[in-house]
Short mmCIF file of C-alpha atoms in Angstrom, two decimals:
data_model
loop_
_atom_site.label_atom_id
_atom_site.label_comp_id
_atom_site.label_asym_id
_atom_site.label_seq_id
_atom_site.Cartn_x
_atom_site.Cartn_y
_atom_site.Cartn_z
CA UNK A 1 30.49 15.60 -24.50
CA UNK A 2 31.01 12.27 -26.34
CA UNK A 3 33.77 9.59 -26.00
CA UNK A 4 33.83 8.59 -29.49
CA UNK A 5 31.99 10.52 -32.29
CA UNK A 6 32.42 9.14 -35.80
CA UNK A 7 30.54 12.02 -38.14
CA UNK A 8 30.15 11.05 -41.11
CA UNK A 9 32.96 8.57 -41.45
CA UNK A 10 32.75 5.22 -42.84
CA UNK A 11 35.24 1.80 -42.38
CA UNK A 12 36.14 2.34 -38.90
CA UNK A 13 37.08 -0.12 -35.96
CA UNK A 14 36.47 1.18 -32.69
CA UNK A 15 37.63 -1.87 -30.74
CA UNK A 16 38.81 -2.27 -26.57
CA UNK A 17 37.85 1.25 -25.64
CA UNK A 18 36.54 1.79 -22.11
CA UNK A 19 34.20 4.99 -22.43
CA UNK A 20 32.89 6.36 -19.18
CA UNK A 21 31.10 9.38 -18.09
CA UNK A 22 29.98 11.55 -21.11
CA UNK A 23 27.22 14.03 -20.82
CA UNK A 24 25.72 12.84 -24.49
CA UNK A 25 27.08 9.24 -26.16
CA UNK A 26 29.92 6.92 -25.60
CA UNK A 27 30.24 6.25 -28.90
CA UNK A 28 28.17 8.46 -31.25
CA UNK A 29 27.92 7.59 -35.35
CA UNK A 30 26.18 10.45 -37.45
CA UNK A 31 25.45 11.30 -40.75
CA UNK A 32 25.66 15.13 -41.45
CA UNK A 33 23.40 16.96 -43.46
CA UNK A 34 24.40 18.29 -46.99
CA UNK A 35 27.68 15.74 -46.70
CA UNK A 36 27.57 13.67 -49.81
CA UNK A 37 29.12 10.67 -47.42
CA UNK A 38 27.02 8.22 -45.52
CA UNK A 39 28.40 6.38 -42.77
CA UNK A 40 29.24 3.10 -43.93
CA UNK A 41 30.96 0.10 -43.07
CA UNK A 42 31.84 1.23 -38.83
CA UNK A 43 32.44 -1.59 -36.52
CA UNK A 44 32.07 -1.40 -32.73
CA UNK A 45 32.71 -4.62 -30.67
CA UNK A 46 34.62 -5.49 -27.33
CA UNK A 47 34.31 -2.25 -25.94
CA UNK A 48 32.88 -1.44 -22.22
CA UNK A 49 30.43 1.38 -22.03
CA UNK A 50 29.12 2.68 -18.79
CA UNK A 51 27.52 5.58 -17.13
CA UNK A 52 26.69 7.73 -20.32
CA UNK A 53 23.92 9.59 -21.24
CA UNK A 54 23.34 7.15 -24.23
CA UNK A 55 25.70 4.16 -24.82
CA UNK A 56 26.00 3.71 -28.22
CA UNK A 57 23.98 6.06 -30.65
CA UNK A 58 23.31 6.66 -34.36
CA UNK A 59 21.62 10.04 -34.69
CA UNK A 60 20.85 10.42 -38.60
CA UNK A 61 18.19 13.38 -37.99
CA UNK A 62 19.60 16.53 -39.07
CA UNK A 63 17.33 19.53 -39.60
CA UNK A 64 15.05 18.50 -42.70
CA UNK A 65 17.02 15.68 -44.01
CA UNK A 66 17.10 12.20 -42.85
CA UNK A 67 20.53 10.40 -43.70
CA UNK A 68 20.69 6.57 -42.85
CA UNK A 69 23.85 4.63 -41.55
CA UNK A 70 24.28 1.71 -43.15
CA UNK A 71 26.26 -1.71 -42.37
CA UNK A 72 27.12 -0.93 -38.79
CA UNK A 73 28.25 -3.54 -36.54
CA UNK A 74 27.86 -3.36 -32.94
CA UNK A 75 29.34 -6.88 -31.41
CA UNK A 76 30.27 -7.69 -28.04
CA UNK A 77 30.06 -4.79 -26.29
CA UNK A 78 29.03 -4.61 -22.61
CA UNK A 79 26.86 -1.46 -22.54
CA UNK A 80 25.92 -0.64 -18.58
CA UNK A 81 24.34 1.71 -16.24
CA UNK A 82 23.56 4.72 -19.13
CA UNK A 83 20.32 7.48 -18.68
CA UNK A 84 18.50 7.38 -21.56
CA UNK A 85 19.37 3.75 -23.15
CA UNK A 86 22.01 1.10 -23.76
CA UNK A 87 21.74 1.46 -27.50
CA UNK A 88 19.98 3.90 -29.72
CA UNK A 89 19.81 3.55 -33.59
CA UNK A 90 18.11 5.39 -35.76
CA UNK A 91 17.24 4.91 -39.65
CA UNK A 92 20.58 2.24 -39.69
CA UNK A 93 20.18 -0.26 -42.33
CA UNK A 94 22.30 -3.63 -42.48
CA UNK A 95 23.34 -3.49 -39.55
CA UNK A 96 24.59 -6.26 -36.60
CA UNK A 97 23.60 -5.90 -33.08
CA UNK A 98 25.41 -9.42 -31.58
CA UNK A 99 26.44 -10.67 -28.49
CA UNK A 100 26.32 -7.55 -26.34
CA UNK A 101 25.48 -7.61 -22.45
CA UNK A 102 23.35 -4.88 -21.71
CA UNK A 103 22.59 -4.27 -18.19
CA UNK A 104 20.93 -1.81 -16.00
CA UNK A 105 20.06 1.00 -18.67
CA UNK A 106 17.53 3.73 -17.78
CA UNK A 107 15.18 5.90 -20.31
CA UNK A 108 14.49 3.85 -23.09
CA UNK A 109 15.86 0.36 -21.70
CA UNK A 110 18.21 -1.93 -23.42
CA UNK A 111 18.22 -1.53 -27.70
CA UNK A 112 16.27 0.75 -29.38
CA UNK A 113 16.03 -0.01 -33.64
CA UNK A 114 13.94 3.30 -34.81
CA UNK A 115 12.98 3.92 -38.37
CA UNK A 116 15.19 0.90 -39.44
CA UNK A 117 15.90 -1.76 -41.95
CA UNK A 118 17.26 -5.19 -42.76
CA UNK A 119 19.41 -5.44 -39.04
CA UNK A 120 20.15 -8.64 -37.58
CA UNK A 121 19.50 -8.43 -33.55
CA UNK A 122 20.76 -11.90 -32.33
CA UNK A 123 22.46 -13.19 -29.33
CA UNK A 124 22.78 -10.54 -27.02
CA UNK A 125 22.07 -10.51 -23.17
CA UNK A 126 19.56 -7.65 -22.11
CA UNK A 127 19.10 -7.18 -18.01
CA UNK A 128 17.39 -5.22 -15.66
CA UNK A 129 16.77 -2.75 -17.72
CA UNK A 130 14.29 0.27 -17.93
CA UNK A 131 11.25 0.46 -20.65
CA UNK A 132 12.08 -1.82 -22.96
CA UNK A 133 14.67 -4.56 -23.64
CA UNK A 134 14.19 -4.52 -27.44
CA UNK A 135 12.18 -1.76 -29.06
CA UNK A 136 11.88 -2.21 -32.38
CA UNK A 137 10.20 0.32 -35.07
CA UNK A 138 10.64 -0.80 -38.85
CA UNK A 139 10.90 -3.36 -41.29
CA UNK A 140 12.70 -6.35 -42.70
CA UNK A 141 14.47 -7.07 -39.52
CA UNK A 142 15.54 -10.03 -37.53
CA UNK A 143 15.85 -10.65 -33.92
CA UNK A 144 17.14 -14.14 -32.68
CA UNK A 145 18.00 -15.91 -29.72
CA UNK A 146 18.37 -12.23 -27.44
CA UNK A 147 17.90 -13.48 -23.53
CA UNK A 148 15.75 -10.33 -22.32
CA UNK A 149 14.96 -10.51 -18.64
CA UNK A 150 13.47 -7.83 -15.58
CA UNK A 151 12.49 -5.11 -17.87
CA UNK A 152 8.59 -3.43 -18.50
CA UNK A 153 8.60 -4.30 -22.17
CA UNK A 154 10.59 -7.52 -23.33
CA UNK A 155 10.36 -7.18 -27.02
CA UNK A 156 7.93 -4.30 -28.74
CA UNK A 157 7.21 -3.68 -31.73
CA UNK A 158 5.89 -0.08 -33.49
CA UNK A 159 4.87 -0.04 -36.93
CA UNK A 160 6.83 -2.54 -37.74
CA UNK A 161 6.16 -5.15 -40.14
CA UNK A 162 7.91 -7.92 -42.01
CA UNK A 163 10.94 -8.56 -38.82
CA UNK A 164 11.52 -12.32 -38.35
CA UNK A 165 11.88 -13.30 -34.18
CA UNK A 166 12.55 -16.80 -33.31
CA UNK A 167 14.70 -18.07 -30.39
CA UNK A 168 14.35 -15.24 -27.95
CA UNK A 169 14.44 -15.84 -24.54
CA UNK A 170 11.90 -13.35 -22.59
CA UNK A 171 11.17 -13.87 -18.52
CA UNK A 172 10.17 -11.71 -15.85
CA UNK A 173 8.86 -8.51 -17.61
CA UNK A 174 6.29 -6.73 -16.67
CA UNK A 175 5.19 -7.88 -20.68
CA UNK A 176 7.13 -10.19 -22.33
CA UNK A 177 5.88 -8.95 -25.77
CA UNK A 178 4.20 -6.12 -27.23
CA UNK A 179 2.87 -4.55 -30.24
CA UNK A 180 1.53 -1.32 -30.93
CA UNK A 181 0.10 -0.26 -34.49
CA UNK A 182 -2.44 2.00 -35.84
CA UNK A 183 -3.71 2.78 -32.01
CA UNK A 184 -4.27 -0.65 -30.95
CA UNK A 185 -1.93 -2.20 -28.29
CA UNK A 186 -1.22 -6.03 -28.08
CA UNK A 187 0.36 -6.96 -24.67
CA UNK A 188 1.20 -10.30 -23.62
#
């Protein structure tokens, strides 16, 4: 059960939506296997999403294949109060994560990047959530001025390696920062 599911569609607006309640996403974007389309060019912004399984979520694994999205834009969105995680991308490449208020997410905590290039992360307002507040695993990304606040992990990064962070705001996690790579872990 999803509120919005955009399969392999491309140049979309979802825009002033309030998605409640759905056993899987609010908003789901997805790539399908043997479909000669990638999802391209979606924009989600102003919309409020609460009480989901996932709030917003890219899910590009299909059986053996791995089929990216690229240029999504997720913008001022207040994401609240979902199971497994405010926002969940993975392999999305040029995307925008701005200006969204994340608050109270469970599982994996506020925005999760996974397997993921070339995003901008900036401006957005991560609270009280579970896990992480930014968990970031890939390359060639940048994450500025996010306020991340009450969560176990502020920002952490997995085998990642080339991001840019500068500006961000992290208080009153159980770690502010954190990197994990090749079996070593670097809390601070």
């Amino acid at each position: 059960d999803r509120g919005i599911y955009l399969k392999a569609s491309s140049h979309n607006i979802m825009s002033g939506n309030t998605i409640v309640n759905n056993s899987d996403s609010g908003i789901m974007v997805a790539s399908v296997r043997n479909d000669p389309y990638y999802p391209t060019n979606n924009t989600l912004k102003d919309n409020v999403i609460v009480d989901n399984n996932y709030g917003i979520k890219s899910d590009t694994r299909s059986s053996y294949y791995i089929r990216p999205v690229y240029n999504l834009t997720i913008v001022n969105n207040k994401v609240n109060r979902n199971t497994q995680g405010g926002i969940y991308l993975h392999t999305s490449y040029y995307g925008t994560i701005s200006g969204n208020f994340l608050e109270d997410n469970g599982g994996l905590g506020g925005i999760n990047i996974i397997n993921s290039y070339s995003n901008l992360i900036s401006s957005n307002t991560v609270l009280n959530n579970s896990r992480y507040g930014i968990h970031l695993n890939g390359h060639y990304n940048e994450l500025f001025n996010n306020l991340i606040t009450n969560g176990d992990y502020g920002i952490f990064l997995r085998s990642s390696s080339r991001n840019t962070l500068s500006g961000n705001n992290m208080t009153m996690n159980t770690y502010n920062f954190g990197i994990y790579e090749g079996g070593y872990m670097y809390l601070e």
